[in-house]
C-alpha positions as MATLAB code, in Angstrom:
seq = 'MSANGGDSETAMQKFELYIKASAIDKETKGSCPICQQFFMITCLLGENQDDIDFKVFTVQADCPPKNFAAGWSKKYPVIMVNSGRNKMGQDISGMMYDTFEELELFFESINRECPELKRKNAPNQAAMQVVENVYKHFNHFISGQSEKGLIGELKKLNEYLEGQDTKFLVDNVLSFSDCHLLPRLQHIRVAGKAYRDFEIPKEFTYVWRYLKNAYEQDAFKSTMPSDQDIVFHYEKKVSGPPRKRAAKPTLEKFSYTTDIPEGILNGVDNGSPPVEEVPEEELAPPLPEPELEPETWVEPPPQTELEYLPEPELEPAEDADDGAAEPASDYAGLEDSEDFPAPNGVVDDHAETHGQREETGE';
ca = [
     -32.421  -17.329   24.522;
     -33.623  -20.412   25.280;
     -31.796  -22.786   27.509;
     -30.781  -24.941   24.707;
     -29.312  -22.165   22.802;
     -31.666  -22.653   19.764;
     -31.866  -18.426   19.442;
     -28.332  -18.529   19.227;
     -28.010  -21.031   16.693;
     -30.619  -19.229   14.460;
     -28.726  -15.863   14.841;
     -25.561  -17.489   13.064;
     -25.424  -16.737    9.401;
     -24.159  -20.137    8.005;
     -23.452  -20.452    4.528;
     -20.908  -21.784    1.939;
     -19.065  -20.030   -0.744;
     -18.527  -21.727   -3.936;
     -15.261  -20.040   -6.106;
     -13.899  -21.327   -9.503;
     -10.961  -23.646   -9.044;
      -7.562  -23.200  -10.464;
      -7.344  -24.471  -13.885;
      -4.146  -25.782  -13.616;
      -4.298  -28.292  -10.626;
      -8.193  -28.181  -10.364;
      -8.311  -27.973   -6.723;
      -6.826  -24.844   -5.473;
      -8.426  -21.284   -5.880;
      -8.436  -20.049   -9.256;
      -7.921  -16.888  -11.201;
     -11.482  -15.131  -11.373;
     -11.218  -11.906  -10.024;
     -15.113  -11.789   -9.353;
     -14.534  -14.977   -6.965;
     -11.582  -13.025   -5.177;
     -13.619   -9.973   -4.597;
     -16.672  -11.968   -3.108;
     -13.989  -14.340   -1.216;
     -12.321  -10.996    0.291;
     -15.789   -9.487    1.245;
     -16.602  -13.229    2.928;
     -13.179  -12.845    4.670;
     -13.547   -9.485    6.158;
     -17.142   -9.942    7.355;
     -16.056  -12.987    9.087;
     -13.172  -10.994   10.571;
     -15.582   -8.516   12.191;
     -18.673  -10.044   12.896;
     -18.717  -12.864   15.443;
     -22.405  -14.255   13.844;
     -20.669  -15.211   10.591;
     -19.655  -18.751   10.090;
     -18.748  -20.056    6.543;
     -16.809  -22.534    4.716;
     -15.100  -21.994    0.969;
     -15.080  -24.518   -1.622;
     -13.508  -24.728   -5.167;
     -15.525  -26.068   -7.991;
     -14.632  -26.784  -11.545;
     -16.672  -24.692  -13.722;
     -17.160  -28.076  -15.916;
     -18.223  -30.504  -12.993;
     -20.213  -28.340  -10.595;
     -21.817  -30.017   -7.773;
     -25.100  -31.896   -7.916;
     -26.875  -29.259   -5.496;
     -26.205  -26.549   -8.113;
     -28.934  -25.198  -10.010;
     -29.090  -26.520  -13.571;
     -29.057  -22.649  -14.744;
     -25.722  -21.725  -13.247;
     -23.937  -19.204  -15.366;
     -20.589  -20.442  -14.341;
     -19.405  -16.702  -14.508;
     -20.107  -15.705  -10.691;
     -19.366  -17.472   -7.443;
     -22.425  -19.314   -5.551;
     -23.730  -19.046   -2.209;
     -25.727  -21.707   -0.471;
     -27.149  -20.619    2.621;
     -27.363  -23.492    5.446;
     -29.228  -21.194    8.027;
     -29.806  -17.420    8.698;
     -31.991  -14.382    8.303;
     -31.884  -11.345    6.384;
     -32.241   -8.004    7.668;
     -36.186   -8.139    7.455;
     -35.978  -11.180    9.714;
     -36.852  -13.565    7.188;
     -35.519  -16.920    7.144;
     -33.286  -17.682    4.185;
     -32.048  -21.053    5.104;
     -31.773  -23.209    1.971;
     -31.349  -20.293   -0.491;
     -28.789  -20.047   -3.242;
     -27.576  -16.875   -5.100;
     -25.559  -17.142   -8.046;
     -25.859  -13.704   -9.921;
     -24.032  -10.634   -9.264;
     -27.030   -8.659   -8.205;
     -27.826  -11.754   -5.690;
     -24.697  -12.022   -4.366;
     -24.501   -8.373   -3.357;
     -27.928   -8.179   -2.019;
     -27.121  -11.265    0.187;
     -23.873   -9.877    1.462;
     -25.420   -6.654    2.160;
     -28.184   -8.397    4.143;
     -25.950  -10.116    6.373;
     -23.739   -7.005    6.581;
     -24.294   -5.530   10.184;
     -21.058   -3.995   11.136;
     -19.116   -3.029    8.245;
     -20.396   -0.282    6.362;
     -16.962    0.070    4.249;
     -17.990   -3.101    2.611;
     -21.319   -2.002    1.060;
     -21.257   -0.703   -2.648;
     -23.941    1.927   -1.828;
     -21.888    3.587    0.653;
     -21.154    7.195   -0.515;
     -17.228    6.955    0.041;
     -17.445    3.623   -2.131;
     -19.519    5.134   -5.007;
     -16.869    7.804   -5.278;
     -14.008    5.620   -5.464;
     -15.736    3.297   -7.619;
     -16.030    6.223  -10.110;
     -12.378    6.396  -10.218;
     -11.464    2.640  -10.676;
     -14.322    1.266  -12.544;
     -12.846    1.461  -16.202;
      -9.209    0.280  -15.005;
      -9.705   -3.411  -15.869;
     -11.735   -2.623  -18.916;
      -8.604   -0.623  -20.407;
      -6.492   -3.631  -19.124;
      -8.408   -6.124  -21.322;
      -8.033   -3.787  -24.556;
      -4.465   -3.472  -24.038;
      -3.984   -7.194  -23.157;
      -5.401   -7.980  -26.500;
      -3.138   -6.268  -28.522;
      -4.316   -2.434  -28.250;
      -2.236    0.534  -27.158;
      -1.365    0.799  -23.491;
      -2.471    4.689  -23.505;
      -5.993    4.091  -22.237;
      -4.399    1.899  -19.172;
      -1.718    4.437  -18.646;
      -4.527    7.461  -18.395;
      -6.625    5.226  -15.902;
      -3.538    4.124  -13.610;
      -2.618    7.885  -13.647;
      -6.183    8.977  -12.531;
      -6.178    6.364   -9.806;
      -2.560    7.295   -8.671;
      -3.829   10.991   -8.427;
      -6.919    9.897   -6.372;
      -4.915    7.908   -3.888;
      -2.209   10.844   -3.433;
      -5.062   12.995   -2.316;
      -6.409   10.282    0.544;
      -5.170   10.163    3.625;
      -5.760    6.676    3.949;
      -3.877    3.372    3.421;
      -6.583    2.342    0.889;
      -9.332    3.884   -1.382;
     -11.690    5.188    1.499;
     -10.335    4.219    4.607;
      -7.281    2.655    6.849;
      -9.206   -0.534    6.355;
     -10.326   -2.499    2.909;
     -13.680   -1.400    1.569;
     -16.102   -2.712   -0.992;
     -14.200   -0.703   -3.521;
     -10.607   -2.222   -2.648;
     -12.273   -5.912   -2.828;
     -13.355   -4.835   -6.477;
      -9.923   -3.086   -7.590;
      -7.143   -4.962   -6.006;
      -7.721   -8.538   -7.679;
      -7.928   -7.039  -11.094;
      -4.954   -4.742  -10.438;
      -3.013   -8.138   -9.545;
      -3.892   -9.273  -12.892;
      -2.664   -6.087  -14.548;
       0.816   -6.492  -12.701;
       1.308  -10.192  -13.340;
      -0.654  -10.933  -16.703;
       0.904   -7.354  -18.357;
       4.452   -8.394  -17.445;
       4.074  -11.936  -18.840;
       2.349  -11.289  -22.060;
       3.196   -7.415  -22.983;
       6.205   -6.611  -20.780;
       4.065   -4.180  -19.333;
       4.888   -2.960  -15.538;
       3.212   -0.130  -13.434;
       5.120    3.214  -14.273;
       7.323    3.574  -10.991;
       6.485    7.382  -11.128;
       2.717    6.232   -9.826;
       4.389    5.870   -6.439;
       0.869    6.251   -4.780;
      -0.404    3.193   -6.463;
       2.710    1.333   -5.474;
       2.235    2.187   -1.933;
      -1.601    1.320   -2.281;
      -0.151   -2.169   -3.542;
       2.165   -2.951   -0.654;
      -0.400   -1.906    2.168;
      -2.630   -4.282    0.465;
      -0.253   -7.103    0.200;
       0.019   -6.894    4.204;
      -3.687   -7.726    4.285;
      -4.694  -11.435    4.942;
      -7.941  -10.777    3.330;
      -5.922  -10.020   -0.074;
      -3.055  -12.278    0.267;
      -4.725  -15.265    1.612;
      -7.270  -15.229   -1.331;
      -4.689  -14.341   -4.058;
      -4.505  -16.753   -7.097;
      -0.948  -17.822   -8.291;
       0.838  -15.817  -11.009;
       0.673  -19.136  -12.992;
      -3.022  -19.377  -12.986;
      -3.374  -15.472  -13.589;
      -1.230  -15.854  -16.505;
      -3.041  -19.182  -17.999;
      -6.329  -17.074  -17.454;
      -5.335  -14.907  -20.282;
      -4.032  -17.500  -22.831;
      -6.887  -17.433  -25.023;
      -7.282  -13.800  -25.077;
      -3.740  -12.875  -26.486;
      -2.145  -13.641  -29.939;
       1.083  -15.297  -28.755;
       2.659  -16.988  -25.778;
       3.835  -15.198  -22.392;
       7.165  -13.655  -22.902;
      10.576  -14.703  -21.206;
       9.048  -17.409  -19.307;
      10.916  -20.819  -18.931;
       8.047  -23.262  -19.231;
       4.307  -23.263  -19.758;
       2.308  -21.830  -16.622;
       0.852  -25.125  -15.935;
       4.235  -26.626  -15.606;
       5.507  -24.208  -13.480;
       5.883  -24.409   -9.521;
       2.995  -21.884   -8.321;
       4.554  -18.547   -7.135;
       2.934  -15.060   -6.025;
       4.089  -11.829   -6.945;
       3.904   -9.489   -3.848;
       7.066   -7.619   -3.957;
       7.738   -3.762   -4.275;
      10.661   -2.457   -6.501;
      13.446   -1.400   -4.324;
      13.565    2.226   -3.353;
      10.408    3.347   -5.299;
       8.697    4.503   -1.848;
      11.637    6.281   -0.525;
      10.304    9.425    1.234;
       6.375    8.290    0.765;
       4.634    7.389    4.010;
       2.201    4.386    4.203;
      -1.062    6.529    3.979;
      -1.880    6.630    7.673;
      -2.582    9.874    9.492;
       0.667   11.391   10.897;
       0.575   10.932   14.615;
       0.686   14.364   16.207;
       3.853   14.885   18.130;
       3.381   16.418   21.848;
       5.578   19.521   22.015;
       8.126   19.332   24.596;
       8.082   21.713   27.360;
      10.356   24.644   26.688;
      13.353   24.804   28.800;
      14.426   28.005   30.874;
      16.877   29.554   29.331;
      20.329   29.128   30.670;
      21.776   31.542   33.616;
      24.229   33.931   32.508;
      27.618   33.655   33.664;
      28.706   35.893   36.318;
      31.053   38.509   35.244;
      34.339   38.215   37.019;
      36.267   41.322   38.309;
      39.686   41.354   36.536;
      42.395   40.196   38.527;
      44.995   42.774   40.032;
      48.549   42.146   40.804;
      49.309   42.988   44.638;
      53.002   43.442   45.069;
      54.165   41.697   48.412;
      55.942   43.927   50.909;
      59.642   44.094   50.721;
      61.392   41.340   52.976;
      63.305   42.661   56.085;
      66.623   41.192   56.777;
      66.755   39.249   60.274;
      69.456   40.010   62.551;
      71.029   36.908   64.349;
      72.235   37.470   67.788;
      75.626   36.018   68.916;
      75.285   32.973   70.787;
      76.149   33.287   74.535;
      79.368   31.843   75.610;
      78.949   29.128   78.216;
      81.453   28.809   81.145;
      82.848   25.053   81.393;
      81.198   22.768   83.859;
      83.093   21.875   87.012;
      83.929   17.935   87.657;
      81.249   16.186   89.980;
      82.400   15.220   93.759;
      83.154   11.521   93.925;
      81.766   11.551   97.428;
      78.612   13.101   96.345;
      75.568   10.940   97.458;
      73.715    9.024   94.397;
      70.471   10.110   93.606;
      67.732    8.267   95.041;
      65.995    5.265   93.022;
      62.501    5.689   92.052;
      61.803    2.272   93.915;
      63.035    3.749   97.214;
      60.764    2.848  100.270;
      58.995    0.374   98.118;
      61.301   -2.511   98.424;
      59.925   -3.993  101.658;
      56.458   -3.335  100.920;
      54.176   -6.636  100.108;
      52.775   -5.695   97.254;
      55.949   -4.777   95.252;
      57.276   -7.888   93.094;
      60.887   -8.827   93.603;
      63.059   -7.856   90.593;
      64.051  -10.809   88.241;
      66.822  -13.071   89.721;
      66.406  -11.666   93.313;
      65.129  -14.167   95.930;
      62.456  -13.030   98.473;
      63.340  -13.626  102.014;
      60.124  -12.509  103.117;
      58.636  -15.398  101.013;
      60.554  -18.057  102.779;
      59.694  -16.670  106.312;
      55.952  -16.594  105.179;
      55.902  -20.281  104.508;
      57.905  -21.352  107.644;
      54.978  -19.486  109.628;
      52.373  -21.312  107.609;
      54.227  -24.695  108.578;
      53.957  -23.580  112.191;
      50.510  -22.630  112.149;
      49.555  -26.541  111.457;
];
């Protein structure tokens, strides 16, 4: 890499994605399912590759930018490459892609780390065979035909999802086939309810689980058009106005349907592979309680009667002699000692004598 970082700039894939604007406010993202499909792919590549740098613009179909080619079909989104190279190393700066084949080729040429986003990936091809006719049967239904064909396609989708151990069609992350199906499935849910009072049957629990998982993905939820734009998208394709709506879609505040009917997924996991639980160590069986010998009653020995001896008779004591000497005091022989203190209240004659001697000695 050069000192000025030129090689790093060349390695970046810088491009602009132009999608159709809302037919209601002419500014926000519109209802075109193909535009949302490539918008989702762009976001997913940007999340997973550091060499992707993109900007998204909304354009009005009847007023395209001046740098658009005169022959723009207005059917597909448009890619304008600012700088970048394809897999062959060819410089594609300044290139413009505006057909489905060109768009698909461009995204595959800059896709280096996300094989699940390639249409020719084998799992995607298998999934596309299951979902490719869902939207076609919905268009037949919304224009007045029976719902039988649409129900059959949704049933096939439900059975396919039931057989997968993944959140989405081919993996636990969004793939090319998911980016194709989810925008169209949202149209089926919103426009089908608005014009034909149609709801995805509740018994198709795996389709509902699939939608729930998708609503939790930013790449789908952030690129989703409003309910009002989706309803307005089919206004000219149906024979009558939307049912049970308080106002025209163009007069309503934007809303986004992302709820799941309550209780419909009870007992259904989210599609992720189960986490293997580590078995706990078997605990040693408890030790048997020791058998206790039955207690036996030991009869105490018979008590023996105690014999009480008569107390001896004592002779009466004689009176003490009045002239008998008193017992010697405990202090006998100590009164004259210098170390023996005088009892309280007794004057010590010796102390006075000692004092006189001290005076004489002066």
